[in-house]
Amino acid sequence: FNSPFDPDIYSGSLSGIGSNSANSSNLAYFQNVSGTLRTGTASMTAPSAGLLKTTVSYTATSTEGARELTWEATPDSRLKLETAATLETIQGKWVGRWSYAYGNIENFSLSISDTGVASSSMTFQSDCQISNGNVAPAIGGVNLFSVSFNVPNATQCFLKSQNMTGVAYVTSSPVPGKSQRLQWLAIAPDGRGVSFRADR
């Protein structure tokens, strides 16, 4: 997160999970503040307890060289990762901040039915829409949801005709008077994506 709200999005496949290091040969980095998409590789190590160090190297066509990112590897204690996700937890109406690199929408409304259908009557970046949205508990009995939706063909939309996939989770909310927080992230195959944070 470059601000309290809008995250940069890193995506790719990891090999070596479960060992002392992991690597990604197909890293995509989507910069939220500008919509810039960079590609490269990454290596991940654990230099000390509770920390995760990632070294990112971009392709030669990028103006930015290698950079290091270090963050806490311990999950948010409010996440309760070991608790299996259920549709009852996430269903209903969520109103929050929808971010898409070229801007954001406050009070964006997203509804999730009791069968996991995700929908919104709102648009972003002029004419981007959510279509055929779906939310389902992820495999493994952890507190994560798999999310997917389509973006129909549209004149202005940078994600037109894309199939979006990603993850979501629900934690307790740090906002006074709210009990739940939804974090939602979805990307297109090339790594461009959107994020959503809502409290209720």
mmCIF file of C-alpha atoms in Angstrom:
data_model
loop_
_atom_site.group_PDB
_atom_site.id
_atom_site.type_symbol
_atom_site.label_atom_id
_atom_site.label_comp_id
_atom_site.label_asym_id
_atom_site.label_seq_id
_atom_site.Cartn_x
_atom_site.Cartn_y
_atom_site.Cartn_z
ATOM 1 C CA PHE A 1 0.000 0.000 0.000
ATOM 2 C CA ASN A 2 1.424 3.369 -1.049
ATOM 3 C CA SER A 3 -1.366 5.062 0.876
ATOM 4 C CA PRO A 4 -3.844 3.798 3.481
ATOM 5 C CA PHE A 5 -6.140 2.668 0.665
ATOM 6 C CA ASP A 6 -4.664 1.794 -2.722
ATOM 7 C CA PRO A 7 -2.221 -1.103 -3.160
ATOM 8 C CA ASP A 8 0.325 -1.896 -5.805
ATOM 9 C CA ILE A 9 -0.371 -5.406 -7.097
ATOM 10 C CA TYR A 10 2.312 -8.086 -7.385
ATOM 11 C CA SER A 11 1.342 -11.398 -8.997
ATOM 12 C CA GLY A 12 2.979 -14.495 -10.428
ATOM 13 C CA SER A 13 3.699 -18.157 -9.794
ATOM 14 C CA LEU A 14 5.970 -19.235 -6.936
ATOM 15 C CA SER A 15 8.193 -22.297 -6.768
ATOM 16 C CA GLY A 16 9.899 -23.475 -3.586
ATOM 17 C CA ILE A 17 7.029 -22.779 -1.173
ATOM 18 C CA GLY A 18 7.624 -24.697 2.060
ATOM 19 C CA SER A 19 11.398 -24.294 1.922
ATOM 20 C CA ASN A 20 13.644 -21.438 3.062
ATOM 21 C CA SER A 21 13.208 -19.562 -0.205
ATOM 22 C CA ALA A 22 10.816 -19.229 -3.122
ATOM 23 C CA ASN A 23 11.140 -17.814 -6.612
ATOM 24 C CA SER A 24 8.906 -16.337 -9.282
ATOM 25 C CA SER A 25 9.995 -16.367 -12.905
ATOM 26 C CA ASN A 26 6.893 -14.553 -14.167
ATOM 27 C CA LEU A 27 6.361 -11.664 -11.767
ATOM 28 C CA ALA A 28 3.971 -8.878 -12.802
ATOM 29 C CA TYR A 29 3.957 -5.562 -10.933
ATOM 30 C CA PHE A 30 0.952 -3.270 -11.482
ATOM 31 C CA GLN A 31 1.579 0.171 -10.014
ATOM 32 C CA ASN A 32 -1.629 1.527 -8.599
ATOM 33 C CA VAL A 33 -0.847 5.224 -8.765
ATOM 34 C CA SER A 34 -0.067 5.217 -12.497
ATOM 35 C CA GLY A 35 -1.349 2.012 -14.062
ATOM 36 C CA THR A 36 2.201 1.085 -15.094
ATOM 37 C CA LEU A 37 2.694 -2.666 -15.645
ATOM 38 C CA ARG A 38 6.196 -4.104 -15.247
ATOM 39 C CA THR A 39 7.382 -7.695 -15.561
ATOM 40 C CA GLY A 40 10.370 -9.513 -14.155
ATOM 41 C CA THR A 41 11.439 -12.102 -11.591
ATOM 42 C CA ALA A 42 11.515 -12.273 -7.812
ATOM 43 C CA SER A 43 13.147 -14.269 -5.033
ATOM 44 C CA MET A 44 11.726 -14.531 -1.510
ATOM 45 C CA THR A 45 13.634 -15.396 1.667
ATOM 46 C CA ALA A 46 13.004 -15.180 5.408
ATOM 47 C CA PRO A 47 15.974 -13.227 6.867
ATOM 48 C CA SER A 48 14.639 -13.470 10.416
ATOM 49 C CA ALA A 49 11.588 -14.673 12.305
ATOM 50 C CA GLY A 50 8.428 -12.928 11.166
ATOM 51 C CA LEU A 51 10.001 -11.131 8.193
ATOM 52 C CA LEU A 52 9.761 -11.852 4.464
ATOM 53 C CA LYS A 53 12.309 -10.303 2.109
ATOM 54 C CA THR A 54 11.553 -10.098 -1.609
ATOM 55 C CA THR A 55 14.090 -9.034 -4.215
ATOM 56 C CA VAL A 56 12.446 -7.986 -7.469
ATOM 57 C CA SER A 57 14.367 -7.687 -10.738
ATOM 58 C CA TYR A 58 12.604 -6.078 -13.679
ATOM 59 C CA THR A 59 13.161 -6.840 -17.355
ATOM 60 C CA ALA A 60 15.736 -4.860 -19.306
ATOM 61 C CA THR A 61 13.012 -2.761 -20.945
ATOM 62 C CA SER A 62 12.083 -1.252 -17.571
ATOM 63 C CA THR A 63 13.563 2.032 -16.379
ATOM 64 C CA GLU A 64 13.618 0.721 -12.818
ATOM 65 C CA GLY A 65 16.308 -1.707 -11.649
ATOM 66 C CA ALA A 66 16.124 -4.281 -8.875
ATOM 67 C CA ARG A 67 14.402 -3.346 -5.639
ATOM 68 C CA GLU A 68 14.001 -5.010 -2.278
ATOM 69 C CA LEU A 69 10.779 -5.256 -0.306
ATOM 70 C CA THR A 70 10.671 -6.438 3.290
ATOM 71 C CA TRP A 71 7.478 -6.895 5.252
ATOM 72 C CA GLU A 72 5.992 -8.748 8.162
ATOM 73 C CA ALA A 73 5.332 -12.362 7.201
ATOM 74 C CA THR A 74 2.976 -12.927 10.124
ATOM 75 C CA PRO A 75 -0.683 -12.774 9.007
ATOM 76 C CA ASP A 76 -2.966 -10.144 10.492
ATOM 77 C CA SER A 77 -4.162 -11.572 13.817
ATOM 78 C CA ARG A 78 -7.700 -10.468 12.927
ATOM 79 C CA LEU A 79 -7.695 -12.716 9.857
ATOM 80 C CA LYS A 80 -8.037 -16.020 11.795
ATOM 81 C CA LEU A 81 -6.455 -17.851 8.873
ATOM 82 C CA GLU A 82 -7.129 -21.300 10.326
ATOM 83 C CA THR A 83 -10.906 -20.703 10.276
ATOM 84 C CA ALA A 84 -12.594 -22.031 7.142
ATOM 85 C CA ALA A 85 -14.274 -19.389 4.956
ATOM 86 C CA THR A 86 -18.053 -19.597 4.610
ATOM 87 C CA LEU A 87 -20.413 -17.761 2.278
ATOM 88 C CA GLU A 88 -22.466 -16.661 5.301
ATOM 89 C CA THR A 89 -19.494 -14.500 6.352
ATOM 90 C CA ILE A 90 -19.115 -12.619 3.075
ATOM 91 C CA GLN A 91 -22.661 -12.473 1.683
ATOM 92 C CA GLY A 92 -24.641 -9.262 1.684
ATOM 93 C CA LYS A 93 -23.939 -5.677 0.663
ATOM 94 C CA TRP A 94 -20.498 -4.068 0.970
ATOM 95 C CA VAL A 95 -19.819 -0.360 0.414
ATOM 96 C CA GLY A 96 -16.218 0.826 0.250
ATOM 97 C CA ARG A 97 -13.317 2.007 -1.885
ATOM 98 C CA TRP A 98 -12.834 0.419 -5.318
ATOM 99 C CA SER A 99 -9.358 1.153 -6.664
ATOM 100 C CA TYR A 100 -8.213 0.579 -10.243
ATOM 101 C CA ALA A 101 -4.873 2.410 -10.705
ATOM 102 C CA TYR A 102 -6.272 5.218 -12.839
ATOM 103 C CA GLY A 103 -8.494 6.328 -9.978
ATOM 104 C CA ASN A 104 -10.820 5.084 -7.286
ATOM 105 C CA ILE A 105 -14.449 5.218 -6.326
ATOM 106 C CA GLU A 106 -15.538 5.867 -2.768
ATOM 107 C CA ASN A 107 -18.860 4.317 -1.730
ATOM 108 C CA PHE A 108 -18.632 1.635 -4.405
ATOM 109 C CA SER A 109 -21.383 -0.915 -3.752
ATOM 110 C CA LEU A 110 -20.815 -4.648 -4.205
ATOM 111 C CA SER A 111 -23.419 -7.300 -3.378
ATOM 112 C CA ILE A 112 -22.766 -10.999 -2.777
ATOM 113 C CA SER A 113 -25.696 -13.415 -2.736
ATOM 114 C CA ASP A 114 -26.100 -16.454 -0.484
ATOM 115 C CA THR A 115 -24.931 -18.624 -3.395
ATOM 116 C CA GLY A 116 -21.813 -16.529 -4.055
ATOM 117 C CA VAL A 117 -22.984 -14.424 -6.999
ATOM 118 C CA ALA A 118 -21.119 -11.082 -6.913
ATOM 119 C CA SER A 119 -22.651 -8.084 -8.661
ATOM 120 C CA SER A 120 -22.676 -4.313 -8.796
ATOM 121 C CA SER A 121 -24.780 -1.805 -10.695
ATOM 122 C CA MET A 122 -21.896 0.686 -10.579
ATOM 123 C CA THR A 123 -19.151 1.261 -13.159
ATOM 124 C CA PHE A 124 -15.516 2.330 -12.826
ATOM 125 C CA GLN A 125 -13.207 4.156 -15.252
ATOM 126 C CA SER A 126 -16.253 5.451 -17.141
ATOM 127 C CA ASP A 127 -17.652 2.185 -18.491
ATOM 128 C CA CYS A 128 -15.934 -0.789 -16.804
ATOM 129 C CA GLN A 129 -18.535 -3.175 -15.354
ATOM 130 C CA ILE A 130 -18.572 -6.353 -13.300
ATOM 131 C CA SER A 131 -20.255 -9.275 -15.030
ATOM 132 C CA ASN A 132 -20.674 -12.943 -14.066
ATOM 133 C CA GLY A 133 -19.120 -12.367 -10.645
ATOM 134 C CA ASN A 134 -18.566 -15.323 -8.351
ATOM 135 C CA VAL A 135 -17.203 -15.838 -4.839
ATOM 136 C CA ALA A 136 -16.460 -19.259 -3.309
ATOM 137 C CA PRO A 137 -14.515 -20.537 -0.284
ATOM 138 C CA ALA A 138 -10.971 -21.374 -1.368
ATOM 139 C CA ILE A 139 -9.658 -24.908 -1.066
ATOM 140 C CA GLY A 140 -7.738 -25.970 2.022
ATOM 141 C CA GLY A 141 -10.172 -24.942 4.743
ATOM 142 C CA VAL A 142 -8.571 -21.518 5.290
ATOM 143 C CA ASN A 143 -10.150 -18.085 5.646
ATOM 144 C CA LEU A 144 -9.800 -17.118 1.981
ATOM 145 C CA PHE A 145 -12.271 -16.840 -0.882
ATOM 146 C CA SER A 146 -11.625 -17.292 -4.596
ATOM 147 C CA VAL A 147 -13.198 -14.507 -6.653
ATOM 148 C CA SER A 148 -13.810 -14.146 -10.375
ATOM 149 C CA PHE A 149 -15.702 -11.868 -12.738
ATOM 150 C CA ASN A 150 -15.713 -10.727 -16.352
ATOM 151 C CA VAL A 151 -15.411 -7.199 -17.684
ATOM 152 C CA PRO A 152 -17.466 -6.774 -20.878
ATOM 153 C CA ASN A 153 -16.090 -5.027 -23.940
ATOM 154 C CA ALA A 154 -16.277 -1.258 -23.414
ATOM 155 C CA THR A 155 -14.829 1.816 -25.088
ATOM 156 C CA GLN A 156 -12.920 3.419 -22.198
ATOM 157 C CA CYS A 157 -12.226 0.462 -19.928
ATOM 158 C CA PHE A 158 -8.587 -0.618 -19.573
ATOM 159 C CA LEU A 159 -9.806 -4.094 -18.552
ATOM 160 C CA LYS A 160 -12.354 -4.548 -21.350
ATOM 161 C CA SER A 161 -13.040 -8.147 -22.356
ATOM 162 C CA GLN A 162 -10.893 -9.485 -19.502
ATOM 163 C CA ASN A 163 -11.508 -12.442 -17.183
ATOM 164 C CA MET A 164 -10.511 -11.394 -13.662
ATOM 165 C CA THR A 165 -9.497 -13.822 -10.910
ATOM 166 C CA GLY A 166 -8.263 -13.306 -7.385
ATOM 167 C CA VAL A 167 -8.856 -13.667 -3.682
ATOM 168 C CA ALA A 168 -10.854 -12.054 -0.893
ATOM 169 C CA TYR A 169 -11.008 -12.373 2.858
ATOM 170 C CA VAL A 170 -13.060 -11.030 5.728
ATOM 171 C CA THR A 171 -11.526 -9.865 9.008
ATOM 172 C CA SER A 172 -12.741 -7.878 11.957
ATOM 173 C CA SER A 173 -12.871 -4.170 11.175
ATOM 174 C CA PRO A 174 -10.610 -1.603 12.877
ATOM 175 C CA VAL A 175 -13.174 1.135 12.127
ATOM 176 C CA PRO A 176 -15.232 2.238 15.148
ATOM 177 C CA GLY A 177 -18.836 1.084 14.841
ATOM 178 C CA LYS A 178 -18.010 -1.516 12.158
ATOM 179 C CA SER A 179 -17.538 -5.240 12.789
ATOM 180 C CA GLN A 180 -16.326 -6.660 9.440
ATOM 181 C CA ARG A 181 -13.763 -5.662 6.810
ATOM 182 C CA LEU A 182 -13.655 -7.114 3.286
ATOM 183 C CA GLN A 183 -10.395 -7.092 1.321
ATOM 184 C CA TRP A 184 -10.747 -8.050 -2.359
ATOM 185 C CA LEU A 185 -8.124 -8.273 -5.090
ATOM 186 C CA ALA A 186 -8.500 -9.487 -8.679
ATOM 187 C CA ILE A 187 -6.168 -9.465 -11.680
ATOM 188 C CA ALA A 188 -6.306 -10.026 -15.420
ATOM 189 C CA PRO A 189 -3.948 -12.652 -16.926
ATOM 190 C CA ASP A 190 -1.271 -9.994 -17.562
ATOM 191 C CA GLY A 191 -1.251 -8.723 -13.947
ATOM 192 C CA ARG A 192 -3.351 -5.549 -14.225
ATOM 193 C CA GLY A 193 -5.986 -5.481 -11.523
ATOM 194 C CA VAL A 194 -8.399 -3.902 -9.075
ATOM 195 C CA SER A 195 -8.774 -3.868 -5.320
ATOM 196 C CA PHE A 196 -11.669 -3.251 -2.982
ATOM 197 C CA ARG A 197 -11.792 -2.513 0.752
ATOM 198 C CA ALA A 198 -15.097 -2.158 2.595
ATOM 199 C CA ASP A 199 -16.181 -2.071 6.243
ATOM 200 C CA ARG A 200 -19.636 -2.792 7.599
#
